Amino acid sequence: MAPPHAEDFTATPNAATSAPKPLFKVNSDRVEYTDSHILSKYAYSNTIVNKQADGSLVVEPVEQVYQFKTDRTVPRVGLMMVGLGGNNGTTLTASILAHKHDLTWRTKSGEHKANYWGSVTQASTVRLGVTPEGEDIYVPLSKMLPMVDPTDLAIGGWDISGKNLGEGMERAQVLEYDLQRQVYDEMSKITPLPSIYYPDFIAANQSDRADNLIPGDDKRKHADHIRKDIRDFKAANNLDKVVVVWTANTERYAELIPGVNDTADNFLKAVNESHEEVAPSSIFALACIEEGVPFINGSPQNTFVPGLLELAERERAFIGGDDFKSGQTKFKSAIVDFLVNAGIKPVAITSYNHLGNNDGKNLSSHKQFRSKEISKSTVVDDMVAANDILYKPGEHPDHTVVIKYVPSVGDSKRALDEYECDIFMGGRQSISVYNICEDSFLASPLIIDLVVLGELLTRIEYKTGEMTKFSSFHSVMSLLSYMLKAPMVSPGTPVVNALGRQRSAIENIMRACVGLAPNNEMGLEHKIWKQ
């Protein structure tokens, strides 16, 4: 049986699988355009530093040639959200409908029309190069490689609340009334699929919403149920691919137990035995791994326990996480990077938030707050570790995170940050930032970016000289770090939280796929005598 909303929100009929005409073509013997692929040869330069016994460093420039193969055919893609009926799910769905129907709506400040502002893939540009006269040329990031248009996404998903999306949109109180009025009828036709509810993993104050549940307590059957939901949704909407994003409640951390979730086989055994430490989000991730569908965790809990990560690697399935990086943390990862690179030493960072949406309500429970506190508190670690002039080994700024639930402010989150810094000659600098934002207006574009880039990564393959055939990237989609507070990386590799470095990685990998060198800011052509 098809999902109940499968025929109510289908992919745009005109969004046929195709290879769109590129905005630009690279004229180089390192790039080949075929009807189906972009093939490029790329010389990846790196610098190997060897530490000597006397403390000196020996530096060796190295270079490795990669071949990249990017599938030019943009598939029909479906987005399935866990938490479809919540603030993020309803806001994103309504925004896509507004784009599909080219809607305008009025507020006291005038007329508005749909946009994707806040999405790095849809609303930002990259420097492509310079004209012979030295003028910088910028192009939309979405035109660097063939990418899915979010307006063409088919939308579906699950929720523990059975309210249709029209009712969920009204409950969320995020969108302006005039827009809600225009999309309500279409939204009300979409009802979330029943979801998984293990009460111990989310706050007790969520029990009144839990009226749309997959029955029973057999976790293996729950995973199989989710797998069938994905297959039914894909078939009903005539899709080529599906991406699943967790935008549901923050769960408590799952306890890591040897013999339970430490290896892939132990994790699968724990699922078969319905062990109490297997979380709902881990069941969704398992279903996606077994279906070969990318799964991205937008909340801070430890969904990808070691055994589940090992399983994803074994199955070569794509996973990403954790925790949407929208307002306060995104700003923090930019300003701390700036301060440390400017030789200024943050010694204390105090972050206070209050919000009144259901996310805030769930986080008012200590165990769920602890998950969020961990993801917010690690965001400056790599930036601090990069500067041993300012920080001694093991030294770290005092970092405090506070989140309070204030129902009357609704989705309008208030965030106050104070940065206390040591400066020149024993001086002190205090920087205070007060940020007011609609939480779901910041998170929804991140979901678009995660889906667009996550799907793109499934179409890029690489090969080095010693490889006989092309391979996909590693299962952990660390390229998504720009959108995530606690970015996952493949085992044994460093975590990068600095926002500028994360953005550069997205841009420069795309450039590599079309045979272009990384962007740099030398501007050497402007710093020499003209011939």
Short mmCIF file of C-alpha atoms in Angstrom, two decimals:
data_model
loop_
_atom_site.label_atom_id
_atom_site.label_comp_id
_atom_site.label_asym_id
_atom_site.label_seq_id
_atom_site.Cartn_x
_atom_site.Cartn_y
_atom_site.Cartn_z
CA MET A 1 0.00 0.00 0.00
CA ALA A 2 1.34 3.44 -0.92
CA PRO A 3 1.95 6.05 1.80
CA PRO A 4 -1.22 8.03 2.53
CA HIS A 5 0.22 11.24 1.12
CA ALA A 6 2.15 9.74 -1.79
CA GLU A 7 -0.12 11.18 -4.46
CA ASP A 8 -0.63 14.52 -2.73
CA PHE A 9 2.87 15.89 -3.09
CA THR A 10 4.62 14.40 -6.08
CA ALA A 11 7.69 15.51 -7.93
CA THR A 12 7.12 18.22 -10.49
CA PRO A 13 6.01 16.50 -13.74
CA ASN A 14 8.45 18.50 -15.81
CA ALA A 15 11.34 17.56 -13.56
CA ALA A 16 12.31 14.65 -15.78
CA THR A 17 15.64 12.97 -15.31
CA SER A 18 18.02 14.98 -17.45
CA ALA A 19 21.50 16.43 -17.85
CA PRO A 20 20.96 20.20 -17.66
CA LYS A 21 22.94 22.52 -19.89
CA PRO A 22 25.88 23.89 -17.88
CA LEU A 23 26.30 27.61 -17.25
CA PHE A 24 30.00 27.28 -18.14
CA LYS A 25 32.38 24.75 -19.65
CA VAL A 26 36.05 24.45 -18.78
CA ASN A 27 38.33 24.62 -21.81
CA SER A 28 41.15 22.31 -20.77
CA ASP A 29 42.69 18.99 -21.71
CA ARG A 30 42.11 17.95 -18.08
CA VAL A 31 38.32 17.99 -18.52
CA GLU A 32 36.03 15.96 -20.75
CA TYR A 33 32.29 16.45 -21.09
CA THR A 34 30.28 13.45 -22.28
CA ASP A 35 26.52 13.17 -22.53
CA SER A 36 26.46 11.37 -19.20
CA HIS A 37 29.49 12.51 -17.21
CA ILE A 38 32.03 15.23 -16.47
CA LEU A 39 35.48 13.63 -16.33
CA SER A 40 38.36 15.59 -14.83
CA LYS A 41 42.01 15.13 -13.90
CA TYR A 42 43.03 17.07 -10.84
CA ALA A 43 46.44 17.50 -9.24
CA TYR A 44 45.88 17.62 -5.47
CA SER A 45 48.72 19.48 -3.78
CA ASN A 46 49.42 18.98 -0.10
CA THR A 47 52.24 19.64 2.35
CA ILE A 48 53.66 16.87 4.54
CA VAL A 49 55.37 18.06 7.73
CA ASN A 50 57.73 15.70 9.58
CA LYS A 51 58.66 16.52 13.16
CA GLN A 52 62.34 15.99 13.99
CA ALA A 53 63.83 14.89 17.30
CA ASP A 54 65.37 18.32 17.85
CA GLY A 55 61.98 20.03 17.45
CA SER A 56 62.60 21.29 13.93
CA LEU A 57 60.23 20.57 11.05
CA VAL A 58 60.99 19.14 7.61
CA VAL A 59 58.40 20.19 5.05
CA GLU A 60 57.75 18.32 1.83
CA PRO A 61 55.36 19.46 -0.91
CA VAL A 62 53.54 16.47 -2.42
CA GLU A 63 51.12 16.05 -5.26
CA GLN A 64 48.66 13.31 -6.17
CA VAL A 65 46.59 13.11 -9.33
CA TYR A 66 42.91 12.30 -8.92
CA GLN A 67 40.40 11.53 -11.61
CA PHE A 68 36.83 12.56 -10.88
CA LYS A 69 33.72 11.31 -12.62
CA THR A 70 30.51 13.24 -11.98
CA ASP A 71 27.19 11.92 -13.27
CA ARG A 72 25.55 14.83 -15.12
CA THR A 73 22.04 13.37 -14.96
CA VAL A 74 20.00 15.07 -12.25
CA PRO A 75 17.68 12.40 -10.85
CA ARG A 76 14.14 12.66 -9.54
CA VAL A 77 14.68 12.99 -5.80
CA GLY A 78 12.41 12.60 -2.81
CA LEU A 79 13.04 14.07 0.63
CA MET A 80 11.64 12.10 3.55
CA MET A 81 11.82 13.91 6.88
CA VAL A 82 11.56 12.27 10.28
CA GLY A 83 9.54 14.92 12.09
CA LEU A 84 7.64 15.95 8.96
CA GLY A 85 4.81 17.55 10.94
CA GLY A 86 7.06 19.70 13.13
CA ASN A 87 8.16 23.30 12.70
CA ASN A 88 10.99 22.55 10.26
CA GLY A 89 9.04 20.02 8.21
CA THR A 90 5.96 22.20 7.75
CA THR A 91 7.99 25.36 7.11
CA LEU A 92 10.13 23.69 4.45
CA THR A 93 7.15 22.00 2.76
CA ALA A 94 5.20 25.26 2.63
CA SER A 95 8.21 27.10 1.20
CA ILE A 96 8.54 24.55 -1.62
CA LEU A 97 4.82 24.88 -2.39
CA ALA A 98 5.25 28.66 -2.47
CA HIS A 99 8.02 28.23 -5.05
CA LYS A 100 6.06 25.71 -7.10
CA HIS A 101 3.07 28.05 -7.37
CA ASP A 102 5.06 31.32 -7.50
CA LEU A 103 3.08 32.69 -4.56
CA THR A 104 3.23 36.17 -3.08
CA TRP A 105 1.88 37.18 0.30
CA ARG A 106 1.50 40.39 2.23
CA THR A 107 2.62 41.44 5.69
CA LYS A 108 2.58 44.83 7.36
CA SER A 109 5.94 45.52 5.67
CA GLY A 110 4.62 44.87 2.16
CA GLU A 111 4.54 42.10 -0.44
CA HIS A 112 6.88 39.10 -0.27
CA LYS A 113 7.70 36.28 -2.65
CA ALA A 114 9.32 32.89 -2.16
CA ASN A 115 13.11 32.70 -1.86
CA TYR A 116 15.74 30.26 -0.70
CA TRP A 117 17.81 32.79 1.25
CA GLY A 118 19.90 31.12 3.92
CA SER A 119 20.72 28.19 1.63
CA VAL A 120 24.38 28.10 0.64
CA THR A 121 23.58 26.02 -2.46
CA GLN A 122 20.68 28.18 -3.66
CA ALA A 123 21.55 31.71 -2.54
CA SER A 124 25.33 32.04 -2.60
CA THR A 125 27.91 32.54 -5.32
CA VAL A 126 31.49 31.41 -5.88
CA ARG A 127 34.38 33.13 -7.59
CA LEU A 128 34.88 31.26 -10.84
CA GLY A 129 37.87 33.25 -12.09
CA VAL A 130 38.84 36.56 -13.64
CA THR A 131 38.42 38.14 -17.06
CA PRO A 132 41.52 39.03 -19.11
CA GLU A 133 41.07 42.53 -17.68
CA GLY A 134 41.22 41.25 -14.10
CA GLU A 135 37.52 41.46 -13.25
CA ASP A 136 36.31 38.80 -10.80
CA ILE A 137 33.51 36.60 -12.18
CA TYR A 138 31.07 35.00 -9.76
CA VAL A 139 28.54 32.27 -10.52
CA PRO A 140 25.83 30.65 -8.37
CA LEU A 141 27.20 27.76 -6.37
CA SER A 142 24.28 25.69 -7.64
CA LYS A 143 25.67 26.03 -11.18
CA MET A 144 29.11 24.62 -10.43
CA LEU A 145 27.84 21.07 -11.02
CA PRO A 146 24.45 19.61 -11.99
CA MET A 147 22.36 19.71 -8.82
CA VAL A 148 18.79 19.01 -7.77
CA ASP A 149 16.41 21.98 -7.78
CA PRO A 150 14.72 21.92 -4.34
CA THR A 151 11.45 23.02 -5.91
CA ASP A 152 11.36 19.65 -7.70
CA LEU A 153 11.67 17.59 -4.53
CA ALA A 154 8.89 15.16 -3.64
CA ILE A 155 8.17 15.55 0.07
CA GLY A 156 7.14 12.87 2.55
CA GLY A 157 8.08 11.47 5.92
CA TRP A 158 7.11 10.38 9.38
CA ASP A 159 5.93 11.98 12.62
CA ILE A 160 4.73 10.73 16.00
CA SER A 161 1.94 13.33 15.71
CA GLY A 162 -0.87 12.46 13.31
CA LYS A 163 -1.83 16.05 12.51
CA ASN A 164 -1.81 16.81 8.80
CA LEU A 165 0.70 19.39 7.63
CA GLY A 166 -1.88 22.16 7.44
CA GLU A 167 -2.67 21.65 11.11
CA GLY A 168 1.02 21.27 11.90
CA MET A 169 1.78 24.55 10.13
CA GLU A 170 -0.87 26.33 12.21
CA ARG A 171 0.49 24.76 15.39
CA ALA A 172 4.05 25.85 14.52
CA GLN A 173 3.07 29.55 14.14
CA VAL A 174 6.12 30.26 11.99
CA LEU A 175 4.80 31.42 8.61
CA GLU A 176 2.81 34.59 7.97
CA TYR A 177 -0.94 34.07 7.95
CA ASP A 178 -1.43 35.23 4.35
CA LEU A 179 1.01 32.54 3.15
CA GLN A 180 -0.52 29.90 5.41
CA ARG A 181 -3.93 30.73 3.96
CA GLN A 182 -2.74 30.09 0.42
CA VAL A 183 -1.01 26.76 1.04
CA TYR A 184 -3.30 25.34 3.74
CA ASP A 185 -5.52 23.23 1.50
CA GLU A 186 -2.58 21.54 -0.21
CA MET A 187 -0.71 21.12 3.07
CA SER A 188 -3.74 19.57 4.75
CA LYS A 189 -3.73 16.73 2.20
CA ILE A 190 -0.32 15.56 3.49
CA THR A 191 -0.43 13.34 6.56
CA PRO A 192 2.81 12.02 8.08
CA LEU A 193 3.43 8.30 8.14
CA PRO A 194 3.40 6.67 11.59
CA SER A 195 6.76 6.94 13.33
CA ILE A 196 8.76 5.21 16.04
CA TYR A 197 8.29 6.23 19.67
CA TYR A 198 10.51 4.95 22.46
CA PRO A 199 9.49 7.20 25.39
CA ASP A 200 12.78 6.86 27.25
CA PHE A 201 14.70 8.64 24.47
CA ILE A 202 12.78 11.94 24.33
CA ALA A 203 11.30 14.17 27.02
CA ALA A 204 8.21 12.97 28.86
CA ASN A 205 6.50 16.23 27.87
CA GLN A 206 6.25 14.91 24.29
CA SER A 207 3.84 12.09 25.15
CA ASP A 208 0.75 14.18 24.35
CA ARG A 209 1.88 14.43 20.70
CA ALA A 210 2.53 10.71 20.28
CA ASP A 211 -0.67 9.51 18.56
CA ASN A 212 0.72 8.28 15.22
CA LEU A 213 2.94 5.34 16.03
CA ILE A 214 4.20 2.17 14.39
CA PRO A 215 2.76 -0.52 16.67
CA GLY A 216 4.66 -2.98 18.79
CA ASP A 217 8.09 -2.95 20.40
CA ASP A 218 10.03 -5.18 18.00
CA LYS A 219 12.85 -2.96 16.77
CA ARG A 220 13.79 -5.23 13.87
CA LYS A 221 10.19 -5.05 12.63
CA HIS A 222 10.28 -1.27 13.06
CA ALA A 223 13.37 -1.04 10.82
CA ASP A 224 11.72 -3.23 8.21
CA HIS A 225 8.57 -1.07 8.39
CA ILE A 226 10.63 2.06 7.68
CA ARG A 227 12.38 0.31 4.79
CA LYS A 228 9.01 -0.51 3.24
CA ASP A 229 7.84 3.09 3.73
CA ILE A 230 10.88 4.30 1.78
CA ARG A 231 10.33 1.83 -1.05
CA ASP A 232 6.60 2.68 -1.25
CA PHE A 233 7.30 6.43 -1.32
CA LYS A 234 9.93 6.00 -4.01
CA ALA A 235 7.64 3.90 -6.18
CA ALA A 236 4.52 6.03 -5.68
CA ASN A 237 6.37 9.18 -6.74
CA ASN A 238 8.40 7.57 -9.57
CA LEU A 239 11.66 8.61 -7.95
CA ASP A 240 15.24 7.70 -8.75
CA LYS A 241 16.60 8.49 -5.29
CA VAL A 242 15.44 9.31 -1.77
CA VAL A 243 17.30 11.20 0.96
CA VAL A 244 16.15 10.91 4.59
CA VAL A 245 16.77 13.70 7.12
CA TRP A 246 16.13 13.48 10.87
CA THR A 247 14.53 16.78 11.92
CA ALA A 248 12.61 15.28 14.85
CA ASN A 249 13.17 15.74 18.58
CA THR A 250 16.58 15.61 20.19
CA GLU A 251 17.08 12.28 21.89
CA ARG A 252 19.13 11.52 24.96
CA TYR A 253 22.53 9.99 24.33
CA ALA A 254 22.49 6.23 23.90
CA GLU A 255 24.76 4.46 26.34
CA LEU A 256 27.75 2.86 24.60
CA ILE A 257 27.89 -0.73 25.78
CA PRO A 258 30.47 -3.33 24.72
CA GLY A 259 28.70 -6.22 23.04
CA VAL A 260 25.66 -4.10 22.21
CA ASN A 261 26.53 -1.21 19.90
CA ASP A 262 30.31 -1.36 19.59
CA THR A 263 30.46 -3.37 16.33
CA ALA A 264 28.20 -3.77 13.32
CA ASP A 265 27.32 -7.36 14.15
CA ASN A 266 26.66 -6.56 17.79
CA PHE A 267 24.44 -3.65 16.81
CA LEU A 268 22.39 -5.81 14.43
CA LYS A 269 22.06 -8.42 17.19
CA ALA A 270 20.90 -5.70 19.61
CA VAL A 271 18.26 -4.58 17.09
CA ASN A 272 17.04 -8.16 16.66
CA GLU A 273 16.77 -8.41 20.45
CA SER A 274 15.08 -4.96 20.73
CA HIS A 275 17.73 -3.81 23.19
CA GLU A 276 16.69 -0.78 25.22
CA GLU A 277 19.74 1.26 24.16
CA VAL A 278 18.87 1.23 20.44
CA ALA A 279 17.40 4.67 19.75
CA PRO A 280 14.64 5.56 17.27
CA SER A 281 17.06 7.63 15.19
CA SER A 282 19.42 4.65 14.97
CA ILE A 283 16.56 2.48 13.70
CA PHE A 284 15.84 5.04 10.95
CA ALA A 285 19.55 5.19 10.10
CA LEU A 286 19.72 1.39 9.96
CA ALA A 287 16.73 1.22 7.62
CA CYS A 288 18.36 3.77 5.31
CA ILE A 289 21.72 1.98 5.34
CA GLU A 290 20.02 -1.29 4.43
CA GLU A 291 18.03 0.43 1.67
CA GLY A 292 21.08 2.25 0.28
CA VAL A 293 19.49 5.63 1.03
CA PRO A 294 21.52 8.57 2.44
CA PHE A 295 20.56 9.38 6.04
CA ILE A 296 21.45 12.72 7.66
CA ASN A 297 20.98 13.38 11.37
CA GLY A 298 19.92 16.96 12.08
CA SER A 299 19.80 16.56 15.87
CA PRO A 300 22.67 16.28 18.37
CA GLN A 301 22.21 12.79 19.81
CA ASN A 302 24.72 10.01 19.12
CA THR A 303 22.62 8.29 16.47
CA PHE A 304 25.70 6.82 14.79
CA VAL A 305 27.01 4.62 17.56
CA PRO A 306 30.26 2.84 16.64
CA GLY A 307 28.49 -0.30 15.43
CA LEU A 308 26.17 1.65 13.16
CA LEU A 309 29.06 3.62 11.69
CA GLU A 310 30.91 0.36 11.02
CA LEU A 311 27.80 -1.02 9.32
CA ALA A 312 27.50 2.04 7.08
CA GLU A 313 31.14 1.61 6.04
CA ARG A 314 30.65 -2.08 5.42
CA GLU A 315 27.62 -1.42 3.22
CA ARG A 316 29.25 1.67 1.65
CA ALA A 317 26.12 3.63 2.52
CA PHE A 318 26.09 7.42 2.88
CA ILE A 319 25.50 9.00 6.29
CA GLY A 320 25.93 12.50 7.70
CA GLY A 321 25.47 14.47 10.91
CA ASP A 322 25.13 15.80 13.51
CA ASP A 323 22.82 18.68 14.51
CA PHE A 324 21.74 21.54 12.23
CA LYS A 325 24.08 24.54 12.56
CA SER A 326 21.81 27.52 12.03
CA GLY A 327 22.17 30.64 14.19
CA GLN A 328 24.24 30.98 17.32
CA THR A 329 26.68 28.16 16.62
CA LYS A 330 27.25 29.16 13.00
CA PHE A 331 28.12 32.69 14.12
CA LYS A 332 30.34 31.30 16.88
CA SER A 333 32.31 29.13 14.46
CA ALA A 334 32.94 32.23 12.32
CA ILE A 335 33.83 34.74 15.04
CA VAL A 336 36.12 32.43 17.03
CA ASP A 337 37.95 31.53 13.81
CA PHE A 338 38.36 35.27 13.14
CA LEU A 339 39.54 36.07 16.68
CA VAL A 340 42.09 33.26 16.92
CA ASN A 341 43.45 33.98 13.43
CA ALA A 342 43.76 37.65 14.41
CA GLY A 343 45.94 36.68 17.38
CA ILE A 344 43.22 37.47 19.91
CA LYS A 345 42.66 34.92 22.69
CA PRO A 346 39.08 34.04 23.67
CA VAL A 347 39.28 32.88 27.29
CA ALA A 348 35.56 32.51 27.97
CA ILE A 349 32.50 31.96 25.78
CA THR A 350 29.09 32.14 27.41
CA SER A 351 26.10 31.21 25.26
CA TYR A 352 22.53 31.69 26.48
CA ASN A 353 19.39 30.78 24.52
CA HIS A 354 15.69 30.82 25.14
CA LEU A 355 12.99 29.66 22.76
CA GLY A 356 9.39 28.55 22.90
CA ASN A 357 8.89 25.99 20.14
CA ASN A 358 8.61 22.25 20.65
CA ASP A 359 12.37 21.87 20.30
CA GLY A 360 12.76 24.12 23.34
CA LYS A 361 10.10 22.16 25.21
CA ASN A 362 11.89 18.87 24.56
CA LEU A 363 15.26 20.39 25.53
CA SER A 364 13.84 21.48 28.90
CA SER A 365 14.48 17.86 29.93
CA HIS A 366 18.04 17.46 31.23
CA LYS A 367 19.02 14.32 29.28
CA GLN A 368 17.96 15.84 25.97
CA PHE A 369 19.62 19.17 26.84
CA ARG A 370 22.84 17.32 27.55
CA SER A 371 22.91 16.06 23.95
CA LYS A 372 22.56 19.64 22.69
CA GLU A 373 25.13 20.96 25.16
CA ILE A 374 27.74 18.52 23.90
CA SER A 375 27.22 19.44 20.23
CA LYS A 376 27.31 23.18 20.96
CA SER A 377 30.36 23.03 23.21
CA THR A 378 32.81 21.33 20.83
CA VAL A 379 32.47 23.83 18.00
CA VAL A 380 35.65 25.81 18.76
CA ASP A 381 38.00 22.92 19.55
CA ASP A 382 39.95 22.74 16.28
CA MET A 383 40.35 26.52 16.06
CA VAL A 384 41.84 26.66 19.57
CA ALA A 385 44.13 23.69 18.89
CA ALA A 386 45.48 25.42 15.75
CA ASN A 387 47.18 28.24 17.70
CA ASP A 388 49.78 27.11 20.25
CA ILE A 389 50.99 30.69 20.60
CA LEU A 390 47.73 31.64 22.33
CA TYR A 391 46.89 28.31 23.98
CA LYS A 392 49.12 25.91 25.89
CA PRO A 393 48.59 22.15 25.39
CA GLY A 394 45.30 21.19 27.01
CA GLU A 395 44.23 24.82 27.49
CA HIS A 396 40.73 25.73 26.33
CA PRO A 397 38.35 28.66 26.77
CA ASP A 398 35.72 28.37 29.49
CA HIS A 399 32.63 27.49 27.48
CA THR A 400 29.13 27.52 28.96
CA VAL A 401 25.86 26.79 27.13
CA VAL A 402 22.41 27.52 28.60
CA ILE A 403 19.05 26.80 26.94
CA LYS A 404 15.72 27.76 28.50
CA TYR A 405 12.16 27.07 27.40
CA VAL A 406 9.94 30.17 27.26
CA PRO A 407 6.67 29.23 25.51
CA SER A 408 5.52 32.80 24.82
CA VAL A 409 8.35 33.53 22.32
CA GLY A 410 7.38 30.58 20.08
CA ASP A 411 9.77 29.84 17.22
CA SER A 412 11.57 33.15 17.73
CA LYS A 413 14.80 32.09 19.39
CA ARG A 414 16.80 34.60 21.41
CA ALA A 415 20.53 33.98 21.66
CA LEU A 416 23.00 36.01 23.70
CA ASP A 417 26.73 35.33 23.41
CA GLU A 418 29.55 36.93 25.33
CA TYR A 419 33.17 36.47 24.27
CA GLU A 420 35.80 37.45 26.84
CA CYS A 421 39.22 37.83 25.24
CA ASP A 422 42.79 38.51 26.32
CA ILE A 423 44.42 41.12 24.10
CA PHE A 424 47.62 43.15 23.83
CA MET A 425 49.72 43.73 26.96
CA GLY A 426 47.29 42.32 29.51
CA GLY A 427 44.22 44.06 28.12
CA ARG A 428 40.74 42.56 27.98
CA GLN A 429 38.08 42.75 25.29
CA SER A 430 34.44 41.75 25.77
CA ILE A 431 32.20 41.16 22.76
CA SER A 432 28.45 40.69 23.26
CA VAL A 433 26.13 39.52 20.50
CA TYR A 434 22.32 39.40 20.71
CA ASN A 435 20.59 37.43 17.98
CA ILE A 436 16.82 37.13 17.45
CA CYS A 437 15.73 34.75 14.73
CA GLU A 438 12.94 32.42 13.68
CA ASP A 439 14.55 29.06 14.35
CA SER A 440 12.77 27.21 11.51
CA PHE A 441 13.56 29.93 8.96
CA LEU A 442 17.24 29.24 9.62
CA ALA A 443 17.01 25.44 9.80
CA SER A 444 14.84 24.84 6.71
CA PRO A 445 17.43 26.11 4.18
CA LEU A 446 20.00 23.87 5.86
CA ILE A 447 17.82 20.86 5.12
CA ILE A 448 17.75 21.93 1.46
CA ASP A 449 21.55 22.16 1.41
CA LEU A 450 22.00 18.81 3.13
CA VAL A 451 19.71 17.11 0.61
CA VAL A 452 21.14 18.84 -2.46
CA LEU A 453 24.79 18.22 -1.50
CA GLY A 454 24.07 14.78 -0.06
CA GLU A 455 22.48 13.68 -3.32
CA LEU A 456 25.30 15.24 -5.36
CA LEU A 457 27.87 13.20 -3.42
CA THR A 458 26.15 10.02 -4.57
CA ARG A 459 26.96 11.01 -8.18
CA ILE A 460 30.68 11.80 -7.75
CA GLU A 461 33.34 9.10 -8.01
CA TYR A 462 37.13 9.32 -7.85
CA LYS A 463 40.14 7.28 -8.88
CA THR A 464 43.85 7.61 -8.14
CA GLY A 465 46.78 6.11 -10.04
CA GLU A 466 46.87 2.87 -8.10
CA MET A 467 43.12 2.22 -8.43
CA THR A 468 41.73 0.10 -11.25
CA LYS A 469 38.16 1.43 -11.05
CA PHE A 470 36.28 4.45 -9.77
CA SER A 471 35.03 4.57 -6.20
CA SER A 472 32.45 6.63 -4.34
CA PHE A 473 33.54 8.94 -1.53
CA HIS A 474 33.73 7.62 2.03
CA SER A 475 30.42 6.75 3.69
CA VAL A 476 30.66 9.69 6.12
CA MET A 477 29.71 12.79 4.15
CA SER A 478 32.03 15.20 5.94
CA LEU A 479 31.52 17.73 3.13
CA LEU A 480 28.21 18.55 4.87
CA SER A 481 30.08 19.98 7.89
CA TYR A 482 29.17 23.56 6.97
CA MET A 483 25.55 22.83 7.89
CA LEU A 484 26.20 20.84 11.08
CA LYS A 485 27.24 21.74 14.63
CA ALA A 486 29.08 18.52 15.46
CA PRO A 487 30.25 17.33 12.03
CA MET A 488 30.93 13.65 11.55
CA VAL A 489 34.17 12.67 9.87
CA SER A 490 35.57 9.32 8.83
CA PRO A 491 37.39 7.50 11.66
CA GLY A 492 40.85 8.80 12.40
CA THR A 493 40.49 12.08 10.50
CA PRO A 494 40.41 15.57 12.06
CA VAL A 495 37.18 17.47 12.68
CA VAL A 496 37.03 20.91 11.06
CA ASN A 497 34.62 23.39 12.66
CA ALA A 498 35.99 26.65 11.23
CA LEU A 499 33.20 27.96 9.02
CA GLY A 500 35.47 29.42 6.33
CA ARG A 501 37.37 26.16 5.89
CA GLN A 502 34.11 24.20 5.66
CA ARG A 503 32.78 26.54 2.96
CA SER A 504 36.05 26.38 1.02
CA ALA A 505 35.93 22.57 1.03
CA ILE A 506 32.51 22.60 -0.68
CA GLU A 507 33.62 25.11 -3.29
CA ASN A 508 37.00 23.55 -4.04
CA ILE A 509 35.77 19.96 -4.36
CA MET A 510 33.28 21.21 -6.92
CA ARG A 511 36.10 23.01 -8.71
CA ALA A 512 38.16 19.80 -8.70
CA CYS A 513 35.27 17.97 -10.37
CA VAL A 514 35.55 20.36 -13.33
CA GLY A 515 39.35 20.36 -13.36
CA LEU A 516 39.88 23.78 -11.78
CA ALA A 517 42.50 24.64 -9.16
CA PRO A 518 41.30 25.65 -5.69
CA ASN A 519 40.34 29.25 -5.23
CA ASN A 520 42.99 31.28 -3.46
CA GLU A 521 43.14 34.89 -2.42
CA MET A 522 46.68 35.66 -3.58
CA GLY A 523 45.49 37.97 -6.32
CA LEU A 524 48.99 37.76 -7.67
CA GLU A 525 48.00 39.34 -10.97
CA HIS A 526 47.14 42.54 -9.06
CA LYS A 527 50.39 42.67 -7.08
CA ILE A 528 53.00 42.69 -9.81
CA TRP A 529 54.16 45.30 -12.33
CA LYS A 530 52.04 45.26 -15.46
CA GLN A 531 53.96 44.13 -18.53
#
